Amino acid sequence: MKTLVKVLKKPITSTLIAILCGFLVAAIVLVLAGYNPVSSFAALFKGIFAKPKYISNVIIKATPIILTGLSVAFAFKTGLFNIGAEGQYIVGTVAAVCVGVKLDLPPVFQILIVVLSGVLAGAIFGGIVGLLKARFGIHEVITSIMLNWIAFYLSNYIVALPAYHQPNSTSSLPVNESSFTMLLPKWKVSEEGMAALKPNKWLYEVMVKTDVNFGILVAAVMAVIIWILLYRSTKGYELRAVGFNSDAAEFAGISVSRNLVQAMLIAGALSGLAGALAITGTAPHRISQMAAFENNGFNGLSVALIAGSSPIGCIFAGLLFGGLLYGGQSVQQEVGAPTEIINIMIGTIVFFVALTRVVPVLADKLEKRGARHAK
Amino acid sequence: MKKIVAFFLAVMMTASVTACGSGSTTSSTAPAASAAESQETSAGKSDFKITMVTDTGGVNDQSFNQSSWEGLQKVSQDTGATVKYTESKQESDYTTNLDKAADDGSNLIWGIGFAMADAVANAAKQNPDISYAIVDNSYGDKTPANVTGVMFRAQEPSFLVGYIAAKTTKTGKVGFVGGMTSAIIDQFEYGYKAGVAYAAKELKKNITVDAQYAESFSDAAKGKAIATSMFNNGCDVVFHAAGGAGTGVIEAAKEANKFAIGVDRDQAYLAPKNVLTSALKLVNKAVELVSKEAINGQKIGGKTYTYGLTEDAVGIPEEHSLMGDDTYNAAIALESKIKDKTITPPATKDDYNKFVAALK
C-alpha cells in the first residue's frame, strides 16, 4: 500500500496514466470510426521506431516544439501564460529568412547571426507583451493573441515582397547554404559523401534521407540552462517569486515589472530560437504563404502542459509529441485513418494531464484510509 | 538534484518499457495487419500501389488535392490498384511523407501541387526504381527518368469563360482576381483576357478587364475585398483563379448580386444564382489517365503531359441557365475551334499581345 501511494504521488505517474488514457480514448474513437485500433497503433509505433531514420525524423520534428514548450513552461513558472509562442516562433522564422537570404558569410558566423536574429525577433515580440503588462497592466493573453496574428500576416507579407519572393511559387527564397545547421550538409549529398555512406545502410538513410541537425542539442542545452536559471540562481528565485505571488514579491523588494519584462523577453527568445533553428535545420529552409497557423507554438503549449512546466520534462514531452505527430502520418497512410485521430489522442492526453491533479489527492485518500485501517 | 536524476531515470525506464511494449505489439499484430493487406489486394485485380501526398491544403481542400484523390479512387475502382494518401500539414512534411510513401512499397507516388517540385525531384533521385508524378509542375528538359510532370492548358477554359464573361457583361467591364503571380496563374489571366478581347471584337464593343492579385491562395477576406471594389467600380462579372481566396470573390458576387466565375471545379454550388460558369481544370481526369498508363506498364517517366480540351481534361460545365443558350452554344462552337487549332489561346503575356495584335 505504501509503495503504491508513493508511486501515485510522483508527478510522472499521473502523466503516464494520462498518456495511457489518451491511447484508450483514441482506441475507442478508432473503433467508432470503423478502424482497427490494434493495427492503427501498430502502424503508429512502426512509423516511429521501425527504422533509424524514423527516429531521426521524430527528433527533428520534436526540436522546435521542445523549444516552444520550454518557452511556455518558463513563462508559466513566472506566472505568465505565453500563448504568444506561435507568433514568436513565426517572427523567429521570418527574421532568420530575412537575414539568411541577404547575408552570405562563412558558415560559423552566418549561422550565429541568422539564429541570433531569430532569437532577437522572438525576444522583441515577447518583450512587447511583457512591457504592455508591466506598464499598463494589459493581460498577456490578449496582447499575445493579437501579436500572433500580426506575426502571421507579417510573415505572409514578407513572402510576397519582391525582394524575398521566389518566382512561380508561394514561398520565399531559401536561406543561403552557409546558414544550414545540418550535419555535414554539403558533404553528405556530394559524390564522395554518398559513396562513403552507402556501405552503411543505417547511416546512409539517417544522413541522406533526413535533415539530421544540431537543433536537438541546442534544445537540450537550453532546457538545462532554463532549469538552472529557474532553480539555481537568484534571478530565477525572483522570477518564480513574482509568479507565485507578485504582491509578496513586491513587498520583499523584488521589482515585479522588471521581472515580468525579463521573463517575457526570455520566453520570446526561446520561441524565436525554435523558429530560427527550424529554418536553418530543416528543408525547405524558407517560409511560405500560410493559410492557417502551423501550430509549432500552440503545440508548445501542449508540450508544456504534459511536462507539467518542468524544463527538463519538456524534452521528453516534446519527443512524445513529435513521435505522435510523425507516427500519425503512418496511421493515415497504412490504415487510412485521418490524422485527426492523432489530434484527438494528443488532446485527450493534455486533458487527462490536467485531470490527473486528482491522482495525488487520491493517493492522499488511500493513505488516510490505510492509516484508519491500521488502527 | 536527486529529484532530477530520479526523474531522468524514471523517464528513461518508462521510455524503454514503452519501446519494448511497442516492439511486442508490432510483432504480434504484424500478421494481422499483413493479412488485412493481402485481403485488400486479393479483392482487386492488381497489386499496383499508388500513394499520393497532398500539399498543405489537405485532402478535403475543395480543390486539386480533393480532385486528385477522387481520380485515384476511380483508378482503384476500375483496376483494383491499392490507393492511399498522406496529408502534409507543413512544408517540411513533404520530404518525410514522400519518404514514407516510398518505404510503404508504392509503385507510383503522386505529389500534388508545384510547391512540392523540389521535394519530388529529391525523392525521385533517392529512389530510382519508383515512379513519381507531380501535378501542375514541369521540369522541362531536366525531367528525371522516373518523374512525370502533369500540366494543364488552363488558358483554354479561361478563354471560354472570358468569352462568356464578355458576352454577359452589361457594363463593358469585367474583372480577374489571381492568387499569386506565377506561370500557372498567367495561363488563366491571359487566356481570360484573350477570350474577352475575342468576344469584344465579335460584338464590336470595347470591354476592359481589371486584373488584380490577392497575393495569397488562402486569404478569402482579401479576395472578397478586391472583388467588392471591382463590383463597385462597375465590373459585373469577375473570374477568379485564386484557390481559397477565390471563395471570397464568389461571396462578394453573392452580396453584390453580380456574377462570379469559378475555377478548377464546378463552383456553382457555392452560389447557384451568382456563379455564371466555371473554368474547369479536371485534375482527377489527368491523375486517372496517367495512373492507368502506369498500371498498364507504359513508360510515363521523363516527360511532361499537358492536358487540355482535346483530352476532355479542361472545359466548362454544362449547366448554363444563367447565361442562356445562345452564349453557351457560341462558347461550345468556340471550343471546337480551339480543338481543331483555328484558335490558340495565349498562356503568357507575350503571346497575349501577339494574339490581340492579330485580332485587329
XYZ file of C-alpha atoms in Angstrom:
735
model
C 0.000 0.000 0.000
C 2.693 2.432 0.997
C 4.664 1.913 -2.151
C 1.506 2.330 -4.219
C 0.797 5.614 -2.500
C 4.378 6.683 -3.022
C 4.243 5.813 -6.733
C 0.920 7.549 -7.158
C 2.296 10.702 -5.606
C 5.079 11.027 -8.159
C 4.105 13.540 -10.873
C 5.447 11.234 -13.573
C 2.873 8.589 -12.610
C -0.054 10.874 -13.287
C 1.467 11.858 -16.613
C 1.858 8.225 -17.612
C -1.723 7.480 -16.561
C -2.819 10.430 -18.689
C -0.898 9.127 -21.702
C -2.454 5.706 -21.235
C -5.915 7.248 -21.040
C -5.141 9.191 -24.221
C -4.386 5.976 -26.060
C -7.505 4.370 -24.627
C -9.789 7.166 -25.809
C -8.073 7.183 -29.201
C -8.735 3.435 -29.430
C -12.421 3.987 -28.696
C -12.583 6.749 -31.320
C -10.866 4.470 -33.838
C -13.356 1.673 -33.209
C -16.258 4.093 -33.504
C -14.878 5.403 -36.798
C -14.571 1.837 -38.078
C -10.803 1.364 -37.960
C -8.940 -1.441 -36.260
C -7.212 0.149 -33.254
C -4.610 -2.598 -32.946
C -3.348 -2.214 -36.489
C -3.589 1.575 -36.163
C -1.357 1.598 -33.097
C 0.925 -0.921 -34.748
C 1.259 1.479 -37.682
C 1.857 4.350 -35.270
C 4.682 2.612 -33.421
C 6.125 1.166 -36.591
C 6.096 4.679 -38.026
C 8.091 5.913 -35.041
C 10.520 3.101 -34.244
C 10.767 0.757 -37.247
C 13.776 2.437 -38.852
C 16.624 4.571 -37.544
C 15.646 7.314 -39.963
C 12.145 7.427 -38.460
C 13.601 8.016 -35.020
C 15.808 10.694 -36.526
C 12.739 12.329 -38.063
C 10.904 12.217 -34.744
C 13.793 14.057 -33.104
C 13.816 16.617 -35.917
C 10.066 17.152 -35.558
C 10.382 17.405 -31.790
C 13.144 20.034 -31.771
C 11.030 23.153 -32.384
C 8.211 22.057 -30.074
C 10.641 21.255 -27.264
C 11.847 24.844 -27.500
C 8.393 26.429 -27.745
C 7.308 24.111 -24.937
C 10.238 25.365 -22.912
C 9.188 28.922 -23.700
C 5.658 28.309 -22.424
C 6.844 26.314 -19.400
C 9.303 29.035 -18.415
C 6.676 31.760 -18.688
C 4.301 29.590 -16.703
C 6.784 29.272 -13.858
C 6.954 33.047 -13.699
C 3.182 33.348 -13.564
C 2.634 34.211 -17.230
C 0.642 32.343 -19.838
C 2.636 32.641 -23.042
C 0.040 31.810 -25.676
C 2.119 34.012 -27.979
C 4.712 31.291 -28.575
C 3.170 30.780 -32.014
C 3.756 34.379 -33.058
C 7.227 34.457 -31.524
C 8.076 31.291 -33.431
C 6.843 32.844 -36.680
C 8.821 36.075 -36.288
C 11.818 33.873 -35.492
C 11.459 32.157 -38.858
C 10.820 35.463 -40.618
C 13.891 37.148 -39.147
C 16.068 34.120 -39.893
C 14.905 34.115 -43.521
C 15.301 37.878 -43.944
C 18.872 37.752 -42.699
C 19.780 34.344 -44.127
C 18.731 35.225 -47.667
C 20.586 38.534 -47.826
C 23.696 37.608 -45.887
C 26.307 35.105 -47.028
C 29.217 34.827 -44.586
C 31.392 31.856 -43.666
C 29.191 29.169 -42.036
C 30.058 29.701 -38.364
C 29.386 33.453 -38.375
C 26.463 33.108 -40.720
C 24.715 30.513 -38.524
C 25.342 32.582 -35.403
C 23.960 35.756 -36.945
C 20.967 34.077 -38.591
C 19.985 32.211 -35.411
C 20.567 35.239 -33.200
C 18.383 37.398 -35.429
C 15.573 34.868 -34.948
C 16.166 34.886 -31.191
C 16.133 38.672 -31.157
C 12.893 38.887 -33.130
C 11.213 36.413 -30.787
C 12.521 38.290 -27.766
C 11.176 41.584 -29.084
C 7.753 40.049 -29.645
C 7.800 38.560 -26.156
C 9.183 41.783 -24.699
C 6.327 43.857 -26.133
C 3.868 41.623 -24.295
C 5.852 41.880 -21.051
C 6.192 45.640 -21.364
C 2.483 46.138 -22.008
C 1.671 44.041 -18.970
C 4.231 45.730 -16.722
C 3.421 49.299 -17.810
C -0.305 49.240 -18.449
C -1.467 46.020 -16.851
C -2.829 44.644 -20.122
C -3.253 40.910 -19.795
C -0.576 38.970 -21.680
C -3.082 36.535 -23.212
C -4.896 39.316 -25.040
C -1.798 41.059 -26.378
C -0.038 37.870 -27.367
C -3.024 36.500 -29.273
C -3.133 39.741 -31.220
C 0.608 39.600 -31.793
C 0.185 36.053 -33.127
C -1.929 37.426 -35.932
C 0.441 40.304 -36.522
C 3.269 37.772 -36.897
C 1.126 35.630 -39.197
C 0.349 38.450 -41.609
C 3.842 39.879 -41.327
C 5.156 36.518 -42.499
C 2.736 36.400 -45.427
C 3.667 39.982 -46.289
C 7.398 39.227 -46.308
C 6.830 36.171 -48.514
C 5.062 38.343 -51.088
C 7.754 41.066 -51.114
C 9.663 41.068 -54.415
C 12.976 41.047 -52.532
C 12.200 37.716 -50.866
C 9.602 36.076 -53.082
C 10.666 33.112 -55.131
C 9.072 33.498 -58.576
C 6.442 30.935 -59.565
C 5.912 29.731 -56.037
C 4.067 30.559 -52.855
C 7.286 30.702 -50.874
C 10.166 32.969 -50.048
C 13.684 32.314 -51.247
C 15.516 29.714 -49.154
C 18.282 30.962 -46.868
C 21.849 30.723 -48.168
C 23.503 27.348 -47.733
C 26.061 28.752 -45.339
C 23.283 29.041 -42.741
C 22.431 25.322 -42.769
C 22.786 23.591 -39.406
C 22.500 20.030 -40.632
C 25.300 17.553 -40.034
C 27.743 17.973 -42.955
C 25.091 19.393 -45.310
C 27.306 19.588 -48.387
C 29.427 16.518 -47.914
C 26.539 14.100 -47.430
C 24.977 14.825 -50.816
C 28.272 15.053 -52.698
C 29.537 12.108 -54.762
C 32.225 11.095 -52.280
C 29.938 11.563 -49.309
C 27.279 9.333 -50.859
C 29.916 6.747 -51.690
C 31.332 6.799 -48.164
C 27.914 6.480 -46.572
C 26.482 3.897 -48.940
C 28.076 0.787 -47.340
C 26.385 1.570 -44.043
C 22.688 1.487 -44.877
C 21.700 2.718 -41.422
C 23.937 5.758 -41.586
C 23.086 6.410 -45.223
C 19.362 6.521 -44.529
C 19.674 8.748 -41.485
C 22.171 11.113 -43.065
C 20.881 11.412 -46.609
C 17.155 10.906 -46.169
C 16.621 13.031 -43.067
C 17.744 16.506 -42.090
C 19.861 15.485 -39.103
C 20.742 18.788 -37.462
C 22.216 20.287 -34.346
C 18.900 21.701 -33.176
C 18.150 18.968 -30.657
C 21.450 19.582 -28.877
C 20.655 23.271 -28.620
C 17.181 22.436 -27.319
C 18.565 20.069 -24.656
C 21.187 22.590 -23.558
C 18.558 25.321 -23.367
C 16.358 23.085 -21.195
C 19.216 22.613 -18.741
C 20.068 26.325 -18.796
C 16.464 27.262 -18.111
C 16.328 24.750 -15.265
C 19.482 26.208 -13.721
C 18.198 29.744 -14.250
C 14.888 28.953 -12.581
C 16.032 26.824 -9.667
C 19.684 27.566 -9.079
C 20.010 31.312 -9.496
C 18.942 34.428 -7.650
C 17.276 35.714 -10.793
C 15.231 32.540 -11.022
C 14.195 32.926 -7.411
C 12.941 36.426 -8.169
C 11.160 35.303 -11.327
C 9.413 32.473 -9.522
C 8.568 34.658 -6.553
C 6.797 37.078 -8.889
C 4.998 34.080 -10.387
C 3.859 32.719 -7.020
C 2.627 35.971 -5.567
C 3.529 39.274 -7.117
C 2.341 41.311 -4.125
C 4.502 39.345 -1.740
C 7.421 39.627 -4.145
C 6.965 43.390 -4.433
C 6.813 43.632 -0.652
C 10.032 41.653 -0.406
C 11.706 44.250 -2.576
C 11.609 42.417 -5.914
C 10.720 44.629 -8.882
C 7.659 42.959 -10.375
C 7.561 44.943 -13.587
C 11.229 44.414 -14.394
C 10.895 40.674 -13.810
C 7.750 40.499 -15.940
C 9.507 42.061 -18.912
C 12.591 39.908 -18.444
C 10.514 36.736 -18.201
C 8.682 37.521 -21.432
C 11.922 38.503 -23.171
C 13.413 35.097 -22.344
C 10.234 33.199 -23.229
C 10.017 35.030 -26.558
C 13.698 34.423 -27.260
C 13.205 30.661 -26.776
C 10.327 30.547 -29.259
C 12.264 32.719 -31.688
C 15.188 30.315 -31.371
C 12.838 27.449 -32.236
C 11.773 29.257 -35.406
C 15.312 30.158 -36.456
C 16.570 26.606 -35.923
C 13.673 25.215 -37.955
C 14.720 27.435 -40.868
C 18.416 26.619 -40.682
C 17.994 22.941 -39.831
C 15.204 21.521 -41.976
C 14.188 21.618 -45.625
C 12.854 23.672 -47.354
C 14.742 26.369 -45.375
C 12.224 29.055 -46.240
C 8.871 30.494 -45.216
C 5.700 30.139 -47.254
C 2.291 31.701 -47.516
C 0.321 30.356 -44.585
C -3.379 29.641 -44.746
C -3.547 28.808 -41.054
C -1.166 28.657 -38.123
C 1.249 25.756 -38.396
C 0.886 25.165 -34.661
C 4.547 24.939 -33.727
C 3.888 27.385 -30.913
C 0.478 26.062 -29.900
C 1.886 22.543 -29.762
C 4.414 24.023 -27.357
C 1.505 24.789 -25.024
C 0.550 21.117 -25.010
C 4.158 20.080 -24.516
C 4.498 22.386 -21.520
C 1.238 21.081 -20.077
C 2.246 17.439 -20.497
C 5.624 18.236 -18.971
C 3.950 19.889 -16.013
C 6.018 23.004 -16.851
C 9.224 21.206 -15.944
C 12.033 22.424 -18.243
C 13.687 19.003 -18.413
C 10.281 17.346 -18.773
C 9.736 19.419 -21.925
C 12.425 17.405 -23.706
C 10.537 14.164 -23.151
C 7.096 15.633 -23.671
C 8.377 17.182 -26.908
C 9.741 13.854 -28.092
C 6.439 12.150 -27.260
C 4.552 14.850 -29.122
C 6.912 14.770 -32.089
C 6.586 10.994 -32.213
C 2.811 11.151 -32.217
C 2.782 13.819 -34.936
C 5.234 11.957 -37.147
C 3.868 8.473 -36.447
C 0.369 9.788 -37.036
C 1.218 10.193 -40.720
C 1.862 6.445 -40.911
C -1.530 5.692 -39.380
C -3.115 7.704 -42.161
C -1.046 6.067 -44.850
C -1.316 2.463 -43.700
C -4.756 2.263 -42.137
C -6.391 5.191 -43.871
C -7.489 6.708 -40.563
C -7.479 10.501 -40.612
C -4.624 12.221 -38.748
C -7.324 13.945 -36.730
C -7.364 10.753 -34.635
C -3.855 11.640 -33.529
C -5.028 15.134 -32.675
C -7.820 13.640 -30.587
C -5.286 11.448 -28.831
C -2.989 14.381 -28.061
C -5.962 16.432 -26.917
C -7.060 13.637 -24.605
C -3.595 13.284 -23.131
C -3.454 17.007 -22.357
C -6.968 16.821 -20.948
C -6.096 13.935 -18.671
C -2.835 15.570 -17.619
C -4.930 18.443 -16.362
C -7.310 15.982 -14.731
C -4.627 13.876 -13.089
C -4.074 16.507 -10.461
C -6.646 14.204 -8.913
C -4.195 11.322 -8.636
C -2.066 12.722 -5.760
C -5.306 13.663 -3.962
C -6.477 10.104 -4.494
C -3.190 8.858 -3.127
C -3.699 11.015 -0.067
C -7.099 9.458 0.492
C -5.676 5.984 0.084
C -3.043 6.829 2.634
C -5.605 8.101 5.121
C -7.796 5.080 4.640
C -4.771 2.867 5.107
C -3.997 4.702 8.323
C -7.545 4.232 9.541
C -7.442 0.512 8.782
C -4.198 0.247 10.663
C -5.937 1.477 13.787
C 19.392 17.392 -7.922
C 18.447 13.929 -6.705
C 14.930 14.533 -7.858
C 16.116 15.407 -11.335
C 18.253 12.287 -11.526
C 15.344 10.206 -10.288
C 13.111 11.848 -12.851
C 15.592 11.134 -15.631
C 15.817 7.519 -14.602
C 12.072 7.183 -14.358
C 11.544 8.654 -17.800
C 14.258 6.534 -19.308
C 12.793 3.425 -17.746
C 9.304 4.205 -18.946
C 10.668 5.058 -22.362
C 12.381 1.691 -22.575
C 9.253 -0.025 -21.282
C 7.080 1.627 -23.890
C 9.677 0.840 -26.521
C 9.634 -2.840 -25.577
C 5.875 -2.779 -25.344
C 5.604 -1.233 -28.744
C 8.049 -3.741 -30.154
C 5.945 -6.626 -28.963
C 2.703 -5.121 -30.211
C 4.257 -4.566 -33.596
C 5.378 -8.137 -33.918
C 2.162 -9.583 -32.533
C -0.053 -7.521 -34.780
C 2.092 -7.670 -37.864
C 0.497 -10.891 -39.134
C -2.951 -9.421 -38.617
C -2.034 -6.273 -40.470
C -0.460 -8.092 -43.357
C -3.446 -10.411 -43.516
C -5.702 -7.411 -43.847
C -3.448 -6.003 -46.549
C -3.416 -9.189 -48.547
C -7.176 -9.296 -48.307
C -7.313 -5.809 -49.702
C -5.105 -6.657 -52.618
C -6.700 -10.005 -53.345
C -10.054 -8.246 -53.601
C -8.736 -6.267 -56.572
C -7.098 -7.488 -59.736
C -3.904 -5.510 -59.435
C -1.144 -5.384 -56.837
C -0.122 -1.955 -58.060
C 0.169 0.533 -55.237
C -0.301 4.277 -55.624
C 0.212 6.810 -52.850
C -0.470 10.492 -53.135
C 0.985 13.161 -50.875
C -1.154 16.265 -50.576
C 0.242 19.733 -50.212
C -0.599 21.743 -47.119
C -4.188 22.233 -48.322
C -5.105 18.741 -47.134
C -7.263 16.139 -48.824
C -10.565 17.987 -48.330
C -9.450 21.286 -49.850
C -12.383 21.602 -52.315
C -9.677 21.923 -54.930
C -6.949 19.937 -56.626
C -5.951 17.711 -53.691
C -9.521 16.541 -53.371
C -9.832 16.180 -57.132
C -6.660 14.102 -57.292
C -7.883 11.791 -54.563
C -11.183 11.355 -56.411
C -9.200 10.447 -59.507
C -7.206 7.849 -57.608
C -10.337 6.354 -56.072
C -11.707 5.963 -59.587
C -8.473 4.224 -60.591
C -8.847 1.872 -57.654
C -12.432 1.048 -58.619
C -11.551 0.397 -62.239
C -8.314 -1.518 -61.848
C -8.223 -2.785 -58.263
C -4.986 -0.973 -57.535
C -4.344 -0.019 -53.911
C -4.531 3.725 -53.409
C -3.536 5.661 -50.317
C -2.892 9.238 -49.300
C -0.998 11.229 -46.694
C -1.678 14.823 -45.834
C 1.095 17.344 -45.335
C 0.485 19.788 -42.513
C 3.614 21.839 -43.073
C 6.034 22.275 -45.930
C 8.666 20.313 -44.025
C 6.302 17.301 -44.186
C 6.719 16.964 -47.959
C 10.073 15.208 -47.753
C 9.143 12.905 -44.879
C 5.768 11.977 -46.359
C 7.275 11.192 -49.753
C 9.895 9.112 -47.973
C 7.291 7.108 -46.069
C 5.310 6.554 -49.247
C 8.444 5.037 -50.784
C 9.026 2.808 -47.722
C 5.457 1.641 -47.966
C 6.247 -0.089 -51.264
C 4.360 2.224 -53.588
C 4.890 1.791 -57.312
C 3.726 5.273 -58.188
C 3.810 8.312 -55.918
C 1.885 11.479 -56.676
C 2.929 14.881 -55.397
C 0.092 17.349 -55.650
C 0.993 20.926 -56.497
C 4.034 22.831 -57.695
C 5.052 23.630 -54.118
C 6.337 20.051 -53.941
C 8.542 20.294 -57.035
C 11.883 20.219 -55.196
C 10.794 17.549 -52.721
C 9.554 15.254 -55.507
C 12.741 15.707 -57.534
C 14.860 14.801 -54.498
C 12.761 11.766 -53.624
C 12.962 10.568 -57.223
C 16.731 10.848 -57.117
C 16.891 8.732 -53.962
C 14.513 6.047 -55.246
C 15.241 5.481 -58.924
C 13.024 2.352 -59.003
C 9.830 4.174 -58.046
C 7.779 6.297 -60.437
C 6.854 9.793 -59.353
C 4.311 12.163 -60.814
C 3.567 15.761 -59.954
C 0.548 17.917 -60.719
C 0.977 21.475 -62.035
C 4.705 21.271 -62.493
C 7.005 20.682 -65.417
C 10.726 20.133 -65.037
C 11.138 20.827 -68.749
C 14.307 19.339 -70.219
C 15.551 18.394 -66.786
C 12.766 15.900 -66.087
C 14.334 12.878 -64.336
C 13.692 9.489 -65.972
C 11.322 8.365 -63.211
C 9.316 11.571 -62.892
C 6.236 12.620 -64.827
C 5.033 16.199 -64.927
C 1.333 16.886 -65.411
C 0.329 20.281 -66.747
C -2.912 21.755 -67.988
C -3.656 24.152 -70.785
C -5.693 26.253 -68.375
C -5.727 29.065 -70.930
C -8.299 27.083 -72.925
C -11.177 27.028 -70.404
C -10.119 30.533 -69.312
C -10.522 31.692 -72.902
C -14.016 30.212 -72.973
C -15.095 31.836 -69.709
C -13.555 35.134 -70.844
C -15.680 34.914 -73.953
C -18.770 34.154 -71.860
C -17.973 36.999 -69.459
C -17.664 39.486 -72.310
C -20.928 38.274 -73.838
C -22.693 38.603 -70.491
C -21.387 41.935 -69.226
C -23.709 44.890 -69.496
C -21.310 47.476 -68.147
C -18.463 46.649 -70.516
C -16.177 45.991 -67.558
C -15.100 42.592 -66.275
C -12.622 41.565 -63.592
C -9.968 38.953 -62.859
C -8.641 38.039 -59.410
C -5.472 35.943 -59.333
C -3.779 34.185 -56.446
C -0.057 34.847 -56.690
C 1.761 35.839 -59.862
C 3.188 32.722 -61.464
C 3.363 30.982 -64.813
C 0.389 28.812 -63.815
C -1.863 31.760 -62.967
C -0.669 33.620 -66.095
C -2.383 30.892 -68.116
C -5.679 31.823 -66.511
C -5.185 35.578 -66.724
C -4.092 35.826 -70.356
C -6.414 33.092 -71.570
C -9.268 35.007 -69.968
C -8.191 38.381 -71.322
C -7.841 36.900 -74.803
C -11.331 35.427 -74.569
C -12.703 38.830 -73.589
C -10.831 40.528 -76.447
C -12.096 37.930 -78.919
C -15.716 38.475 -77.874
C -15.279 42.252 -77.827
C -14.207 42.170 -81.440
C -17.144 39.938 -82.321
C -19.585 42.271 -80.518
C -17.789 45.393 -81.821
C -17.684 46.733 -78.282
C -14.922 47.987 -76.069
C -14.647 45.765 -72.980
C -11.987 46.367 -70.343
C -10.522 43.805 -67.958
C -9.477 44.792 -64.457
C -6.887 42.258 -63.221
C -5.693 42.191 -59.621
C -3.854 39.757 -57.382
C -4.732 38.681 -53.849
C -1.073 37.705 -53.178
C -2.455 34.617 -51.479
C -4.239 31.382 -52.297
C -5.957 31.244 -48.950
C -6.986 34.718 -47.829
C -10.721 34.715 -48.589
C -11.177 38.102 -46.918
C -8.717 39.709 -49.306
C -10.331 38.036 -52.312
C -13.659 39.387 -51.177
C -12.306 42.898 -50.650
C -10.792 43.017 -54.134
C -13.914 41.656 -55.815
C -16.188 44.022 -53.899
C -14.184 47.033 -55.046
C -14.286 45.686 -58.614
C -18.075 45.382 -58.452
C -18.315 48.890 -57.010
C -16.198 50.202 -59.874
C -18.631 48.891 -62.443
C -17.482 45.354 -63.172
C -20.361 42.925 -63.333
C -18.501 39.661 -63.992
C -15.366 38.620 -62.072
C -13.325 35.496 -62.789
C -11.006 34.153 -60.102
C -8.013 31.848 -60.171
C -7.095 32.221 -56.536
C -7.936 28.946 -54.786
C -9.277 29.556 -51.300
C -9.003 33.332 -51.699
C -11.421 32.944 -54.601
C -14.255 31.776 -52.369
C -14.263 35.384 -51.139
C -14.759 36.531 -54.729
C -17.833 34.340 -55.050
C -19.141 35.592 -51.726
C -18.702 39.188 -52.908
C -20.677 38.400 -56.063
C -23.448 36.946 -53.955
C -23.640 40.067 -51.800
C -23.473 42.475 -54.737
C -25.816 40.247 -56.753
C -23.373 40.238 -59.673
C -21.650 37.350 -61.444
C -18.544 35.414 -60.472
C -16.830 32.696 -62.494
C -15.456 29.708 -60.615
C -12.268 27.794 -61.205
C -10.920 24.206 -61.180
C -14.180 22.554 -60.111
C -17.772 23.474 -60.934
C -18.203 26.002 -58.139
C -21.881 26.720 -58.806
C -22.794 25.037 -55.516
C -21.169 27.930 -53.643
C -23.684 30.441 -55.019
C -26.084 28.899 -57.575
C -27.533 32.255 -58.628
C -24.252 34.086 -58.987
C -21.692 31.648 -60.349
C -22.071 32.200 -64.081
C -19.878 29.261 -65.062
C -16.521 27.746 -64.066
C -13.221 27.216 -65.834
C -12.846 23.508 -65.169
C -9.432 22.001 -64.690
C -10.136 18.340 -64.097
C -7.116 17.195 -62.142
C -8.931 13.950 -61.323
C -9.122 13.112 -65.027
C -5.408 13.680 -65.545
C -4.444 11.762 -62.402
C -6.646 8.908 -63.563
C -5.227 8.821 -67.101
C -1.581 8.937 -66.027
C -2.079 6.384 -63.239
C -3.796 3.962 -65.591
C -0.984 4.266 -68.105
C 1.469 3.442 -65.352
C -0.596 0.435 -64.253
C -0.704 -0.821 -67.828
C 3.067 -0.795 -67.842
C 3.538 2.098 -70.236
C 6.573 4.252 -69.709
C 5.404 7.531 -68.255
C 8.629 8.865 -66.746
C 10.918 11.549 -68.108
C 8.269 13.661 -69.754
C 5.526 16.162 -69.126
C 1.928 15.508 -70.053
C -0.135 18.526 -70.982
C -3.874 18.200 -70.847
C -6.430 20.441 -72.488
C -9.763 20.457 -74.261
C -8.837 17.674 -76.670
C -8.278 15.304 -73.738
C -11.515 16.473 -72.034
C -9.417 17.411 -69.020
C -10.480 21.071 -69.043
C -13.684 22.821 -70.092
C -16.827 24.479 -68.808
C -19.785 22.822 -67.047
C -22.945 22.001 -68.988
C -25.203 23.920 -66.636
C -25.790 27.296 -68.308
C -29.148 28.658 -67.104
C -27.560 31.952 -66.019
C -26.011 32.802 -69.396
C -28.699 31.441 -71.703
C -28.495 29.044 -74.624
C -27.101 31.463 -77.204
C -23.988 32.329 -75.268
C -23.442 28.717 -74.259
C -23.751 27.435 -77.815
C -21.388 30.135 -79.051
C -18.893 29.060 -76.395
C -19.226 25.417 -77.411
C -18.634 26.408 -81.035
C -15.523 28.206 -79.871
C -14.452 25.071 -78.025
C -14.319 23.085 -81.246
C -12.342 25.896 -82.872
C -9.766 25.571 -80.122
C -9.773 21.809 -80.511
C -9.013 21.980 -84.245
C -6.428 24.681 -83.513
C -8.078 27.505 -85.508
C -7.715 29.476 -82.288
C -4.782 29.068 -79.913
C -5.491 30.828 -76.630
C -2.380 32.574 -75.260
C -0.823 31.440 -71.981
C 1.704 34.223 -71.465
C 1.769 37.989 -71.694
C 3.830 37.965 -74.901
C 1.518 35.511 -76.629
C -1.437 37.556 -75.468
C -0.055 40.728 -77.029
C 0.500 38.858 -80.290
C -2.994 37.424 -80.099
C -4.560 40.860 -79.642
C -2.435 42.345 -82.413
C -3.598 39.580 -84.760
C -7.240 40.256 -83.886
C -7.090 43.824 -85.195
